Every structure is written in structure tokens, then in C-alpha cells.
XYZ file of C-alpha atoms in Angstrom:
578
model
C 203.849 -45.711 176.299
C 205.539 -45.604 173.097
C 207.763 -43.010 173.998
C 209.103 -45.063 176.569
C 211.590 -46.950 174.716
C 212.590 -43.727 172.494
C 213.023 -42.108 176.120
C 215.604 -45.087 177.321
C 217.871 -44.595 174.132
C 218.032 -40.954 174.780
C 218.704 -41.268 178.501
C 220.489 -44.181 179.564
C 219.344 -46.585 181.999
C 220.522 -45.470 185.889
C 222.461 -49.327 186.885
C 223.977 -49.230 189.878
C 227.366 -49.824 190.271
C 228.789 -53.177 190.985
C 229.542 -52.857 194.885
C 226.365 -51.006 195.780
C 224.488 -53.691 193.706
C 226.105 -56.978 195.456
C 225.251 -54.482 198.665
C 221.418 -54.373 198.189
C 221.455 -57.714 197.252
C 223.843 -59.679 199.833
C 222.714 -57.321 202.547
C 219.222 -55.512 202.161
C 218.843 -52.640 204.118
C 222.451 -52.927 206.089
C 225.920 -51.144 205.730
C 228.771 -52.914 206.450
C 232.240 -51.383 206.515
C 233.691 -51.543 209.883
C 236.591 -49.665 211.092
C 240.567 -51.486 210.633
C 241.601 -52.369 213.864
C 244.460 -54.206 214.994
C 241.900 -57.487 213.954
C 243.948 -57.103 210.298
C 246.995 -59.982 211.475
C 244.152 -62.668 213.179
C 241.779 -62.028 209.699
C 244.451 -62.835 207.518
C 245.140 -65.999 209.295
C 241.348 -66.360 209.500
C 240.944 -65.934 205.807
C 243.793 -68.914 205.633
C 241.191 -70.977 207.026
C 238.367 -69.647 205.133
C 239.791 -71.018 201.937
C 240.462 -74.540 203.077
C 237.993 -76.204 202.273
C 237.632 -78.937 204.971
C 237.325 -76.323 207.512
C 234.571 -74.137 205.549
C 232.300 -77.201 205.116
C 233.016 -78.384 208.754
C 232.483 -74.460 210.147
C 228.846 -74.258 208.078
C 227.559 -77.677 209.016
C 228.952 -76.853 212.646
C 226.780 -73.465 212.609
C 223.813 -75.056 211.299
C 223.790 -77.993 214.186
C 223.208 -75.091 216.645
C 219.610 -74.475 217.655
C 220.207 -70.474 218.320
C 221.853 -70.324 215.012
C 218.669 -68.658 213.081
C 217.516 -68.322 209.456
C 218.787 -64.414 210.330
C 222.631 -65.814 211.416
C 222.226 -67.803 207.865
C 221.849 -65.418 205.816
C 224.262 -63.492 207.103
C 227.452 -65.720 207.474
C 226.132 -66.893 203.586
C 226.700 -63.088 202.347
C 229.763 -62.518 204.621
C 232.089 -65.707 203.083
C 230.534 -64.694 199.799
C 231.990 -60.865 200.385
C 235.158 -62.758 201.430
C 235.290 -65.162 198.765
C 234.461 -62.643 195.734
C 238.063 -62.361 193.963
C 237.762 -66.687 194.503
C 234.685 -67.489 192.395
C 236.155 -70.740 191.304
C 236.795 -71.651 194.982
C 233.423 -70.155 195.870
C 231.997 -72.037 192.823
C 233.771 -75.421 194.249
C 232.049 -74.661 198.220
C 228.478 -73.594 196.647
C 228.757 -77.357 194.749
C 229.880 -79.476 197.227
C 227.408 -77.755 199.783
C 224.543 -78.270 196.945
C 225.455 -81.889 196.664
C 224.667 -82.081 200.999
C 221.302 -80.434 200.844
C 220.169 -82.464 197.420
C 221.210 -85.740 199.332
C 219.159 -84.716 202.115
C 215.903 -83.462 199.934
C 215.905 -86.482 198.581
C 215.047 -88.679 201.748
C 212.347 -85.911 202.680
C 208.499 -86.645 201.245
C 208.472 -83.462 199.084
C 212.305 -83.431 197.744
C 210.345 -80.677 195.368
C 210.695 -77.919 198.125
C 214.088 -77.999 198.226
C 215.252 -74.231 197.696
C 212.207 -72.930 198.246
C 213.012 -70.989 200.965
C 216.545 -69.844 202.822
C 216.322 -72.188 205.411
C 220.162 -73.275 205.260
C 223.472 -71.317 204.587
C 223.627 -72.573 201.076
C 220.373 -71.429 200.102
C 221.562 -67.806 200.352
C 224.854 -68.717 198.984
C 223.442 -69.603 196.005
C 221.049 -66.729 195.318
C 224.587 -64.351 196.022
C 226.422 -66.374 194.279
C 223.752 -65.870 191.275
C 223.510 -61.930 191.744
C 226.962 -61.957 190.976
C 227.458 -64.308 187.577
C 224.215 -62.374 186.321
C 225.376 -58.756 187.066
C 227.247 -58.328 183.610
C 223.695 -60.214 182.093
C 221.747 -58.122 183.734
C 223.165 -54.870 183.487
C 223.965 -55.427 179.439
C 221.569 -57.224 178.566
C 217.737 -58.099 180.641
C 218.080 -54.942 182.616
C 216.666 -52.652 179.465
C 213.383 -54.745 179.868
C 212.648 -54.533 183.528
C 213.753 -51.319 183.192
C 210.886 -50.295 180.838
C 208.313 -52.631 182.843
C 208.946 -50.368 185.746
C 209.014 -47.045 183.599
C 205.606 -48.574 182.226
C 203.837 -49.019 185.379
C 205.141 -45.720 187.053
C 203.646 -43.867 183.871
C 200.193 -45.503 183.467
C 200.128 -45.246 187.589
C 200.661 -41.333 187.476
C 198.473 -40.998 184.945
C 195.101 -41.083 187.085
C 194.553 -39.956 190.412
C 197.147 -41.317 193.139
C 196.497 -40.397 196.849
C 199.230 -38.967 198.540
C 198.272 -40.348 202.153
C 197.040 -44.067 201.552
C 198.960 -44.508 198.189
C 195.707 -45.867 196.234
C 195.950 -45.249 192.784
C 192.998 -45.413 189.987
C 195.491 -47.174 187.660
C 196.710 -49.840 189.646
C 198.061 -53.886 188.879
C 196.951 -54.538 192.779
C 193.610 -54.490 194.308
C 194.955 -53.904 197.910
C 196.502 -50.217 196.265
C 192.863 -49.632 193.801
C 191.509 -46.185 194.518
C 187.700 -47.529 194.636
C 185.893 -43.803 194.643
C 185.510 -42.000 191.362
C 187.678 -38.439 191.722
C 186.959 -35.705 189.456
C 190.241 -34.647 187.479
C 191.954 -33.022 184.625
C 195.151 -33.245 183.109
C 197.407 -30.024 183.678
C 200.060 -29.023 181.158
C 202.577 -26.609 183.268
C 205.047 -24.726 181.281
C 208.282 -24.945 183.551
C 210.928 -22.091 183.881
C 213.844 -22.722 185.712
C 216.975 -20.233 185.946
C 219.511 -22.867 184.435
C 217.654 -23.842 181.772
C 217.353 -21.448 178.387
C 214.079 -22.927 177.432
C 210.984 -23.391 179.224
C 210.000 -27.543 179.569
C 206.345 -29.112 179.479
C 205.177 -31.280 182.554
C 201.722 -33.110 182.171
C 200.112 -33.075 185.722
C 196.671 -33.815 187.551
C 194.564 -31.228 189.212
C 194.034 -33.235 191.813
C 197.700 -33.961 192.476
C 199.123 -32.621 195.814
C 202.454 -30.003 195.643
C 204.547 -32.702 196.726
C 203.085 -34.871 194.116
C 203.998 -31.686 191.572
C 207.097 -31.302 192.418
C 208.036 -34.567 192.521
C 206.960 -35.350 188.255
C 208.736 -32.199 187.717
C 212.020 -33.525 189.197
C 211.229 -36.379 187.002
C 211.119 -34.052 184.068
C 214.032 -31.779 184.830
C 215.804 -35.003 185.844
C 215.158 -37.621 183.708
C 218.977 -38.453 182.493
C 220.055 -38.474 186.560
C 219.703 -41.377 188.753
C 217.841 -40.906 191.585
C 219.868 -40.786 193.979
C 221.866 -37.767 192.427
C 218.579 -35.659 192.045
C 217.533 -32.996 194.435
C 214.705 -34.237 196.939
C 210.947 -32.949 196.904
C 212.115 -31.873 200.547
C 215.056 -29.161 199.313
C 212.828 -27.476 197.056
C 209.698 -25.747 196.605
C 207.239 -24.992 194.017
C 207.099 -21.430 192.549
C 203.824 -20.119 190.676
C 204.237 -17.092 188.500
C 201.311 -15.485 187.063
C 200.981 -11.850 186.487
C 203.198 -9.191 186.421
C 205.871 -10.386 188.652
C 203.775 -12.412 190.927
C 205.359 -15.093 192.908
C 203.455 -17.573 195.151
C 204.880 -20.420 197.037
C 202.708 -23.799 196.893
C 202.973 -26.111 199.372
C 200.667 -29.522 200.341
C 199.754 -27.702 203.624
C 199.481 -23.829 204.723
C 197.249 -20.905 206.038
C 194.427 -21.748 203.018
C 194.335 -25.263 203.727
C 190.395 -26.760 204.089
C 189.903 -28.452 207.210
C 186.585 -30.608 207.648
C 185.534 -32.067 210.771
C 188.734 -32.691 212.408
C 190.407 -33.293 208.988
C 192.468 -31.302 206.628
C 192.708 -31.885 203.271
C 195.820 -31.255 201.209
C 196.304 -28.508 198.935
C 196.160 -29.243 195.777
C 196.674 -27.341 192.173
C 192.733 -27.264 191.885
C 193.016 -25.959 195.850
C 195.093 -22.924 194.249
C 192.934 -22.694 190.938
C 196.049 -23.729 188.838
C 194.624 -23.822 185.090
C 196.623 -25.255 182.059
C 199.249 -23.663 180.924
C 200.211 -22.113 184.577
C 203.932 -21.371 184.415
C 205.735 -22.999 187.391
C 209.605 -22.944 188.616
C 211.415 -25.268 191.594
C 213.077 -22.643 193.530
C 215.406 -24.063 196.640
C 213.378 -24.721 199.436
C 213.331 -21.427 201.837
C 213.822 -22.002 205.770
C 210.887 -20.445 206.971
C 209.361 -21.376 210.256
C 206.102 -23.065 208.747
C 206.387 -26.449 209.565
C 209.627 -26.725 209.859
C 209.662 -29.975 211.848
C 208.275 -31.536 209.203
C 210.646 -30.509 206.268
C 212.782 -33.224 206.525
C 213.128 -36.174 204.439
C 211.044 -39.188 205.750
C 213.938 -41.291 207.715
C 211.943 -43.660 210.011
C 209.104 -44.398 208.451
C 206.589 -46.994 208.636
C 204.050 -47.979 206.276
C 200.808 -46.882 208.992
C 198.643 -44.080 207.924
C 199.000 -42.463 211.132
C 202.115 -42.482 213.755
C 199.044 -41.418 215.721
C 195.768 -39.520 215.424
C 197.156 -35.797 216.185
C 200.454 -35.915 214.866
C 202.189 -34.654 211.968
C 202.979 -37.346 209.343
C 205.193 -37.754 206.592
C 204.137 -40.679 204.502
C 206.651 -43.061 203.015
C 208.736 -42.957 200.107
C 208.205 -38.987 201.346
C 204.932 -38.354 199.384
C 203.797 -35.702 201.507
C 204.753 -33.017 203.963
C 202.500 -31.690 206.472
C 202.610 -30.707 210.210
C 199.539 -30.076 212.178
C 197.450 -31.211 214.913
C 194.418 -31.990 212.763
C 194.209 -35.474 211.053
C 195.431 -35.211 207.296
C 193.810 -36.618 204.359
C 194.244 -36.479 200.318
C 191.680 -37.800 197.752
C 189.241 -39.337 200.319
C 188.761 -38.473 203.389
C 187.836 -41.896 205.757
C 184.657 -42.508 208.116
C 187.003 -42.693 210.784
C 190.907 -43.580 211.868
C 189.651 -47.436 212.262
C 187.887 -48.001 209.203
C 190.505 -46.417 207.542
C 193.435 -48.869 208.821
C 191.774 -51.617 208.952
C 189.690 -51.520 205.924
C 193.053 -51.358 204.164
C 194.084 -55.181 204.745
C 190.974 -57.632 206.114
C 188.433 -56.729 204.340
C 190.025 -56.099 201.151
C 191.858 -59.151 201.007
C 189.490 -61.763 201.773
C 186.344 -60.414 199.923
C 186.115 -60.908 195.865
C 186.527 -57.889 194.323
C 183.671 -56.342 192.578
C 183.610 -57.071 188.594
C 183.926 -52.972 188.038
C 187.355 -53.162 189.916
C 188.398 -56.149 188.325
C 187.687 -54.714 184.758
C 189.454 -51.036 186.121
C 192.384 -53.525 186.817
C 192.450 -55.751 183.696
C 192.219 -52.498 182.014
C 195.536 -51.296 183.582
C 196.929 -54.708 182.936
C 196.224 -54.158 179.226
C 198.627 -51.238 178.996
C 201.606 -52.710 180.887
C 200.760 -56.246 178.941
C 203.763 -55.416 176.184
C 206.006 -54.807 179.270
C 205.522 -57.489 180.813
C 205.249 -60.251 177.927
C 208.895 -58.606 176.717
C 210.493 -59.133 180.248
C 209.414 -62.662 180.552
C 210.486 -63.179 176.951
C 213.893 -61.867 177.419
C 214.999 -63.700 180.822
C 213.075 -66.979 179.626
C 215.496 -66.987 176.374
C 218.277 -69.452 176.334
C 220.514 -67.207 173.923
C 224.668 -66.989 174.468
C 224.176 -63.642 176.523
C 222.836 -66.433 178.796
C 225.910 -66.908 181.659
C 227.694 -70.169 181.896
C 226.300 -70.386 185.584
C 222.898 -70.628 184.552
C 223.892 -74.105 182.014
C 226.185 -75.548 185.061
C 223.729 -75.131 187.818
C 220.762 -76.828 185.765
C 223.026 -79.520 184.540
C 223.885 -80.298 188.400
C 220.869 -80.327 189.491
C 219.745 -82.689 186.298
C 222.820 -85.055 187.247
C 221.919 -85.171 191.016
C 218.233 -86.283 189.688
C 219.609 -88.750 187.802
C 222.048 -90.242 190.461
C 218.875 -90.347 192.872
C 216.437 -92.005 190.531
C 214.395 -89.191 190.159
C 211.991 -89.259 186.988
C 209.191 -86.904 188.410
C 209.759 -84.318 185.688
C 207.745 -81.961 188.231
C 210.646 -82.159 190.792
C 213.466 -81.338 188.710
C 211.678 -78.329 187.082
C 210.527 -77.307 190.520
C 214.435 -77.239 191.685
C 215.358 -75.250 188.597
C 212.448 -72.598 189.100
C 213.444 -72.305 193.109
C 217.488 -71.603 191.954
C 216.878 -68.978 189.319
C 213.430 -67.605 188.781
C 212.225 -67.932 191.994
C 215.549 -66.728 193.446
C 217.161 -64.761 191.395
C 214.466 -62.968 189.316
C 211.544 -62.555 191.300
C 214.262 -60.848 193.809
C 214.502 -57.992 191.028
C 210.709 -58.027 189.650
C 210.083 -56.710 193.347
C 213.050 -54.795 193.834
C 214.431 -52.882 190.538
C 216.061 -50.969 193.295
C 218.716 -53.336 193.535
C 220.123 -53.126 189.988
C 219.115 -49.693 189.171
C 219.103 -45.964 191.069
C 215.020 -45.149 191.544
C 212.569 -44.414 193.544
C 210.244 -47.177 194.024
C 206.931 -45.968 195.591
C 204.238 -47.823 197.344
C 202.230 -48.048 194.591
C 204.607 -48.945 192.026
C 205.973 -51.874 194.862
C 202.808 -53.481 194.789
C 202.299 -53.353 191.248
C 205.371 -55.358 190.789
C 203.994 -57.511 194.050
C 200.956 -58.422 191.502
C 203.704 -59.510 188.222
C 206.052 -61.071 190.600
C 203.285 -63.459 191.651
C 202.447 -64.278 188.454
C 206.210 -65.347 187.436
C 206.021 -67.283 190.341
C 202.841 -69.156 189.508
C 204.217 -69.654 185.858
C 206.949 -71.832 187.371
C 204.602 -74.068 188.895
C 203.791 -77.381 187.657
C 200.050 -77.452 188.966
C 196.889 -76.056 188.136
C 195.273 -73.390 190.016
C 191.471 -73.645 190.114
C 189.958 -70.450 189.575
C 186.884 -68.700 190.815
C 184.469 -65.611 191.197
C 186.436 -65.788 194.537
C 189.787 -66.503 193.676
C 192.145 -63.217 194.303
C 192.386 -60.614 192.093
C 196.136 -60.828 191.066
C 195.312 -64.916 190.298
C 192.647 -63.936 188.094
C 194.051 -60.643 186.041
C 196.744 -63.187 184.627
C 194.793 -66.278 184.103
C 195.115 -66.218 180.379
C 198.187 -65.341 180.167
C 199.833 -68.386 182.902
C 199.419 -71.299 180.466
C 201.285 -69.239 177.400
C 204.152 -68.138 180.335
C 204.305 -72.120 181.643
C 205.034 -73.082 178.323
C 207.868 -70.733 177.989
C 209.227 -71.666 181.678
C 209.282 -75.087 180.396
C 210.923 -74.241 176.551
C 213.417 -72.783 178.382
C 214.212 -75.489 180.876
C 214.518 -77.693 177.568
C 216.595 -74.881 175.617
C 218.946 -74.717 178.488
C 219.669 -78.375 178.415
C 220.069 -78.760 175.104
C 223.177 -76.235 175.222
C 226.119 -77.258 174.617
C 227.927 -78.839 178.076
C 230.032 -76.141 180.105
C 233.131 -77.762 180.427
C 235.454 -77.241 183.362
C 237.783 -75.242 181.739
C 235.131 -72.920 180.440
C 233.449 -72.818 184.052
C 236.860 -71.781 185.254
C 237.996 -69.291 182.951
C 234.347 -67.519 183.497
C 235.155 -67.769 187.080
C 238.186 -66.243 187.290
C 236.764 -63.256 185.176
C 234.885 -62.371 187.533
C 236.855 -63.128 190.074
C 239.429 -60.530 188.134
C 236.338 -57.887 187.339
C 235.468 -58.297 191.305
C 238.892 -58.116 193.610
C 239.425 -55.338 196.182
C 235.566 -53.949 195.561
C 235.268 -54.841 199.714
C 237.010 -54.941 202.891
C 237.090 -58.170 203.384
C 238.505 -57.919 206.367
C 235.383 -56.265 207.739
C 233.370 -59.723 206.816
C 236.161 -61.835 208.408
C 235.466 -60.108 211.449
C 231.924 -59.765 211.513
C 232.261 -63.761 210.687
C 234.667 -64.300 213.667
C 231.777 -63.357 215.661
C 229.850 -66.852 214.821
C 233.559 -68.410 215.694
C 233.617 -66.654 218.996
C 229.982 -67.730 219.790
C 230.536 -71.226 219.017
C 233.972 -71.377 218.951
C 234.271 -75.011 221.461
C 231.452 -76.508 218.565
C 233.649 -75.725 215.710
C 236.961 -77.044 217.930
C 235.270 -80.089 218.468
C 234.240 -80.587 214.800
C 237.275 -79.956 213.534
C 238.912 -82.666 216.059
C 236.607 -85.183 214.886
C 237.005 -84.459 211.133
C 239.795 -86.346 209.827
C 240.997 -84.403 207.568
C 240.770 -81.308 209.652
C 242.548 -83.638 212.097
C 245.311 -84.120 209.634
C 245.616 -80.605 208.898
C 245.841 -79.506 212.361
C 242.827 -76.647 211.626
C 241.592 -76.529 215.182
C 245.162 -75.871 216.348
C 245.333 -73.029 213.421
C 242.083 -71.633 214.623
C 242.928 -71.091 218.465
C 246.080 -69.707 216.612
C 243.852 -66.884 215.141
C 242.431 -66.090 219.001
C 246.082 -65.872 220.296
C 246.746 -63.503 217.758
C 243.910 -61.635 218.358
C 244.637 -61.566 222.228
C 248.177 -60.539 221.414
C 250.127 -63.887 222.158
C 252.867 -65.259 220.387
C 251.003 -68.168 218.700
C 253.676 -70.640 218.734
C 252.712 -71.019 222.822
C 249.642 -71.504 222.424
């Protein structure tokens, strides 16, 4: 583990790039960049309207009245005006306030004002947490990235350390319970000396026994690779694995093939013990040759799911592209299950709802002890109210303590809860489960649910009440139960350290706006989010007409007159008839 931090100096942490970071974070798992179309005249006098800022409040409350307008439609039209709005922070800035101000005044009059930003239940919910990716990019990137970066670097090495199984993704070392290979597997560490034609010097690669060629290749690529993001690396699917031994002997490995053991209806993968691969084996990734072995399974996983089996006779390819295997027989890795059903379903009832046997708990605890440094740095870092802090971070808490004020609040509790549901809960439990979204990795099952398990406990550090614990309280509650009251203090000293900053004035607030606003401009097409926002207009385009009418200021400002402008201009019509 020590090496890990000598390891980052030498090869750089993989960010992401601005753009493909506000991507994964505005819109997870979605491309948008439509086409120009003759749309570009009607966006333009769309956008007009976009930054007036009578007719943005009036289009969101509008859209939120509507009963088909869903927590889906939300999100979206929250990450589309902030796409539009991203070389306008200080307008942005100006919207996000003003539409803060609504929901607080509405929290208020609810029993449990406390919830408030729990959950993205309203456009501004999602505003804010895009509105936060992008004042803590620069923050993250320079400055707390370093630290999550090692936590994940941490738990991917102590994970590949023991035994992982290729098919269910249960690992001996493991932060979650739900992802704890249970049986004892018989294994030794294998140090392969790796030749590869561009390379003058043969590299070292520590390895299992037990691990399957897919498994192989895949730390080797992290060897050969480890200065090149992900994303930039070859795949475990365009190469194979090469063993030389002898004079000139060259065999290809691969997870399934003509030796592979099959035992009553199942086949087990191959595996380096399968080929009798002893320390010291010299190995070499060789681009992957098309042969007609299972070729329809040498792709790359695109569709998959996270189910064991797509179904009982058909060849799988697990996710995140562990394995590669095409046959008719039912495929497992480490241990092979009683049968299909036991083996689904034992993965989620059972597990979950009975308390785990001590022997697990102390395997996990013991796992916990090696990432502890990893985790007790991240936490220390991001809960730190130093001037790498953003501006945003000051301005947001100091709203929401002035709106607490103005309402009479003095339940500490519901203040701190509003802070922890705009930034930790938000913003940084977001990335504890996602690293993907700041840097270029792979993020495998195992190492997701690890992260599951520490997200969960920043989230129960924010909270204000006690959680009684038990023999049958769940595993991830009770791995960090000495640690929460040490991490609620430091929620809370930073809470107070915040507010005892000096005040961000508006000048400040504005110049840091328009920095980014500067660092930002032309990264999108906005006019691809005007029109994919027109759409909501379209839908509920004699709503907004009406609000507007009724508005007074929009009255004054003619903006429902402007808008049916935009739709002659779209239809081709000279707007001055319409």
C-alpha cells in the first residue's frame, strides 16, 4: 500500500477532461450532441428568453405544475439550461438563488423542513448538484482528487490481492458483504516475468493461481499501462495471452478452450493453475488472433446486465468484461453453485437480511483495516475548510444559514441537515460511488460496491442521530461504528470552519463566476440543449403561454408574444405576422 502514493507521483492521476466530466455528471450514461439544423435562428431567439429571468422562473415553475412532468423530465431540463447557461455562471448563480429561496420557503411550512434536498424531486435540486460539479471541478481536479484517487487505487489493490471470481464478482478481500467470497480457495501468488516486443526489458506482474486469463491479462494491462488512462489502453478483448516456455514454445491461454473441465453440466474456467503456470513463467500480450473459437463471444461486453446468466445455456460475458466464454454448458469460476436458483437468489435475500457470521465480519474489518488510511485521508481532505476551498461552497452555506435565520429556525439539526444534503450528500457521495466521473478507470463490480460500503458511511456521518447498533444490524453499519462519532465531529468542525470564513462578498462571488464562466464558453453546443429544451416548450407550450400572460412582468415584457415568435421562426414565418 505504501507504494501507492510513490506510484501517483510517478504516474499522474488520469482526470478527465472538463466536457466529458460535466458529461458524466449532468447526464449519466447519455450523449447529447445533436445534429445543426435549420433550428440555429429559433434557438438563438430561444436562448434570448432563456436568459430573462422572469421567463426562466415562470417556464420551471410552469413545468413543475404538470403532473406528466416526471423526476426523469427534471433532471433533464435542470442539466440542459445548465449546458446552456455555462459561459453565464453569474446569471446561472442568480436563477440557482432565487429558485433556492422558492423551495426553502416551501420546506419550511412542511413537518420535516430537514428533508429538503434530500432527494431530486424538483428542477432546482439537480441544478444545484450541476451547478456544484462545476465550481468544484478546478478543486477537485487540483486539489481532493489525489485522495479519492488513492482510496480507489487502495481498494482495487487489497481487492486483487486474494481470490476474485470472475463470474459472480465475490472477492475474499472485500468492504461489502453482498460481494464476500464466503468459501476458503486454495491459492498462491504468481510472479510472471513479462516480455513484450516494444519494451527492452522484461516487467514483473504479481498474479493469483487461481486467477482466470482474462483476469491475467487484465493486471498485466494494468502493469504495462499504468501511466495511460483507461480509456486509451488496449482492451482484455484485442489481445491475448502468450506463454513461452521451452525452446521456442508458444501457447495461447484463454478462460475457455478444448482443455477446459466440465462437471456436471458446468465448466469451469481455465485458470493459470488449469495450465500448471509456476512462478516465474514468462508471459507476453500478443494482439488477439481471429480464429474461429468463440468468436461470437470476442467482443467487448456492450449490453450487459448485472445477472449471472442471460440464460442457462448461453454464452455469457460478465460485466465490466471479466470473462469471455462461449458454450452451451453453464460457466462457473471459483465456486461452482448447487444450482442456477440458489445461485441468483442466494446473491440478494438471503444475504441481505441475515447477520453475517462473526468470521465474515472479522474477514471484512480486516480488509477495512488496510484501506482505513485511505479513507480517514479522503474524509480529512474534503472535510477541511482551507482557501483551496471554492467560494461556492462559503456562499451556499451562508444562504442557507440566512434563510434559517429569516424563518426562525434554531434546530441546529435542520440547518446542518440542509448543508450535508447540498454538498456531501450531493456532491461528494456522487464521486465516492463514481470516481468514473472525474477520472478515466475501470470501475469493476467489486470495487463499485466497495465504495457502496464508504459512501454509506459518509452519509451516516452527516447525520445528526444515533444509529442503534446490533448483532443484527448490517454489516457496512457495523464495520464503521467506531469510526462515525470521530467522522461526525469533523462533519460538524467543518460546518463551523466554513462559517467562520471570512463573508464572500458580491464582487468576489462575481469575479469567481465569471472565471469560470471564461474557463467554460464554447465547451458545448448549446444549441443542441436549446432544442432538446424546446421539446418541454412544445409539450406544454399553451401552460407556459398562459403563465407568462398572467405574470406581470412577463406581461410587461411581452415574453409570450416573443415565445410564439420562436415557433414562427421555426415554422418558417416572418415573425412580425405572427
Amino acid at each position: 500500500m505504501t507504494d501507492l502514493t510513490a506510484d501517483l507521483e510517478s504516474s499522474g492521476i488520469p482526470t478527465l477532461d472538463h466536457k466529458n466530466y460535466i458529461m458524466k455528471v449532468f447526464f449519466p450514461g447519455v450523449r447529447i450532441n445533436g445534429p445543426r439544423t435549420n433550428y440555429d435562428a429559433a434557438m438563438l431567439q430561444f436562448e434570448q428568453l432563456i436568459n430573462n429571468k422572469c421567463f426562466i422562473l415562470t417556464f420551471i415553475e410552469t413545468l413543475e405544475a404538470q403532473k406528466s412532468f416526471n423526476i426523469r423530465d427534471k433532471v433533464n431540463v435542470a442539466s440542459l439550461l445548465m449546458v446552456v447557461l455555462m459561459g453565464k455562471m453569474e446569471y446561472a448563480t442568480d436563477i440557482l438563488r432565487s429558485l433556492l429561496l422558492r423551495l426553502i420557503d416551501k420546506s419550511v411550512l412542511t413537518k420535516h423542513p430537514q428533508l429538503m434536498l434530500r432527494r431530486t424531486e424538483s428542477v432546482v435540486e439537480k441544478m444545484l448538484t450541476n451547478w456544484m460539479a462545476l465550481c468544484m471541478y478546478n478543486y477537485l481536479k487540483d486539489y481532493a482528487g489525489s485522495s479519492l484517487f488513492l482510496l480507489f487505487k487502495a481498494i482495487k489493490h487489497q481487492i486483487e490481492k486474494g481470490p476474485v471470481d470472475a463470474i459472480t464478482h465475490d472477492a475474499r478481500y472485500s468492504l461489502s458483504e453482498e460481494r464476500l467470497l464466503r468459501e476458503q480457495i486454495d491459492h498462491g501468488m504468481v510472479t510472471l516475468h513479462v516480455v513484450q516486443d516494444d519494451l527492452d526489458e522484461k516487467i514483473q506482474c504479481k498474479v493469483l493461481d487461481c486467477d482466470t486469463i482474462s483476469q491475467v491479462k487484465s493486471k498485466i494491462l494494468d502493469a504495462l499501462y499504468k501511466n495511460t488512462p483507461f480509456s486509451m489502453r488496449p482492451s482484455i478483448h484485442e489481445v491475448d495471452l502468450e506463454w513461452r516456455h521451452g525452446r521456442g514454445g508458444h501457447l495461447t491461454l484463454q478462460d475457455e478452450d478444448l482443455t477446459t473441465k466440465s462437471i456436471c453440466g458446468w465448466k469451469k474456467l481455465n485458470t493459470l493453475a488449469h495450465y500448471g503456470v509456476k512462478e516465474s513463467a514468462v508471459m507476453s500480450l500478443i494482439p488477439r488472433q481471429n480464429d474461429s473459437f468463440n468468436a461470437n463471444c470476442k467482443q467487448p461486453c456492450q449490453n450487459c446486465t448485472g445477472t449471472y446468466f442471460t440464460n442457462s445455456l448461453s454464452p455469457i460475458i460478465t460485466v465490466n468484461g471479466d470473462v469471455e466464454a462461449g458454450s452451451n454448458l453453464r460457466i462457473y469460476h471459483l465456486v461452482r453453485p448447487i444450482d442456477e436458483h440458489h445461485y441468483q437468489n442466494n446473491k440478494t435475500s438471503e444475504r441481505t437480511h441475515k447477520a453475517i457470521p462473526e468470521i465474515f465480519l472479522t474477514r471484512l474489518l480486516s480488509t477495512k483495516g488496510t484501506i482505513q488510511k485511505f479513507v480517514d485521508d479522503f474524509f480529512n481532505t474534503i472535510l477541511t475548510a482551507n482557501e483551496a476551498l471554492p467560494p461556492a461552497v462559503k456562499w451556499l452555506f451562508d444562504l442557507l444559514d440566512d434563510a434559517a435565520r429569516k424563518h426562525s429556525i434554531t434546530e441546529s439539526e435542520v440547518v446542518h441537515a440542509w448543508k450535508s444534503n447540498s454538498l456531501p450528500l450531493r456532491f461528494w457521495v456522487n464521486f465516492i460511488k463514481n470516481p468514473d466521473f472525474i477520472f478515466d478507470i475501470n470501475k469493476t463490480t467489486t470495487v463499485d460496491s466497495c465504495l457502496s460500503v464508504i459512501a454509506q458511511t459518509f452519509m451516516d456521518s452527516c447525520s445528526t442521530t444515533e444509529h442503534r447498533l446490533g448483532k443484527d444490524s448490517p454489516s457496512n453499519k457495523l464495520l464503521f461504528a467506531k469510526d462515525i462519532p470521530h467522522y461526525r465531529e469533523m462533519v460538524a468542525h467543518f460546518y463551523y470552519d466554513v462559517q467562520m470564513l471570512p463573508q464572500i462578498t458580491d464582487q468576489e462571488m462575481s469575479t469567481a463566476m465569471q472565471q469560470l464562466s471564461v474557463s467554460q464558453i464554447g465547451e458545448f453546443d448549446t444549441v443542441s440543449a436549446l432544442k432538446e429544451l424546446y421539446i418541454y416548450v412544445t409539450k406544454y407550450s399553451d401552460q407556459i403561454l398562459d403563465a407568462l400572460d398572467i405574470d406581470p412582468y412577463c406581461k410587461k415584457m411581452h415574453l409570450a408574444h416573443k415565445l410564439e415568435n420562436v415557433a414562427c421562426t421555426l415554422e418558417g414565418e416572418e415573425t412580425s405576422t405572427c
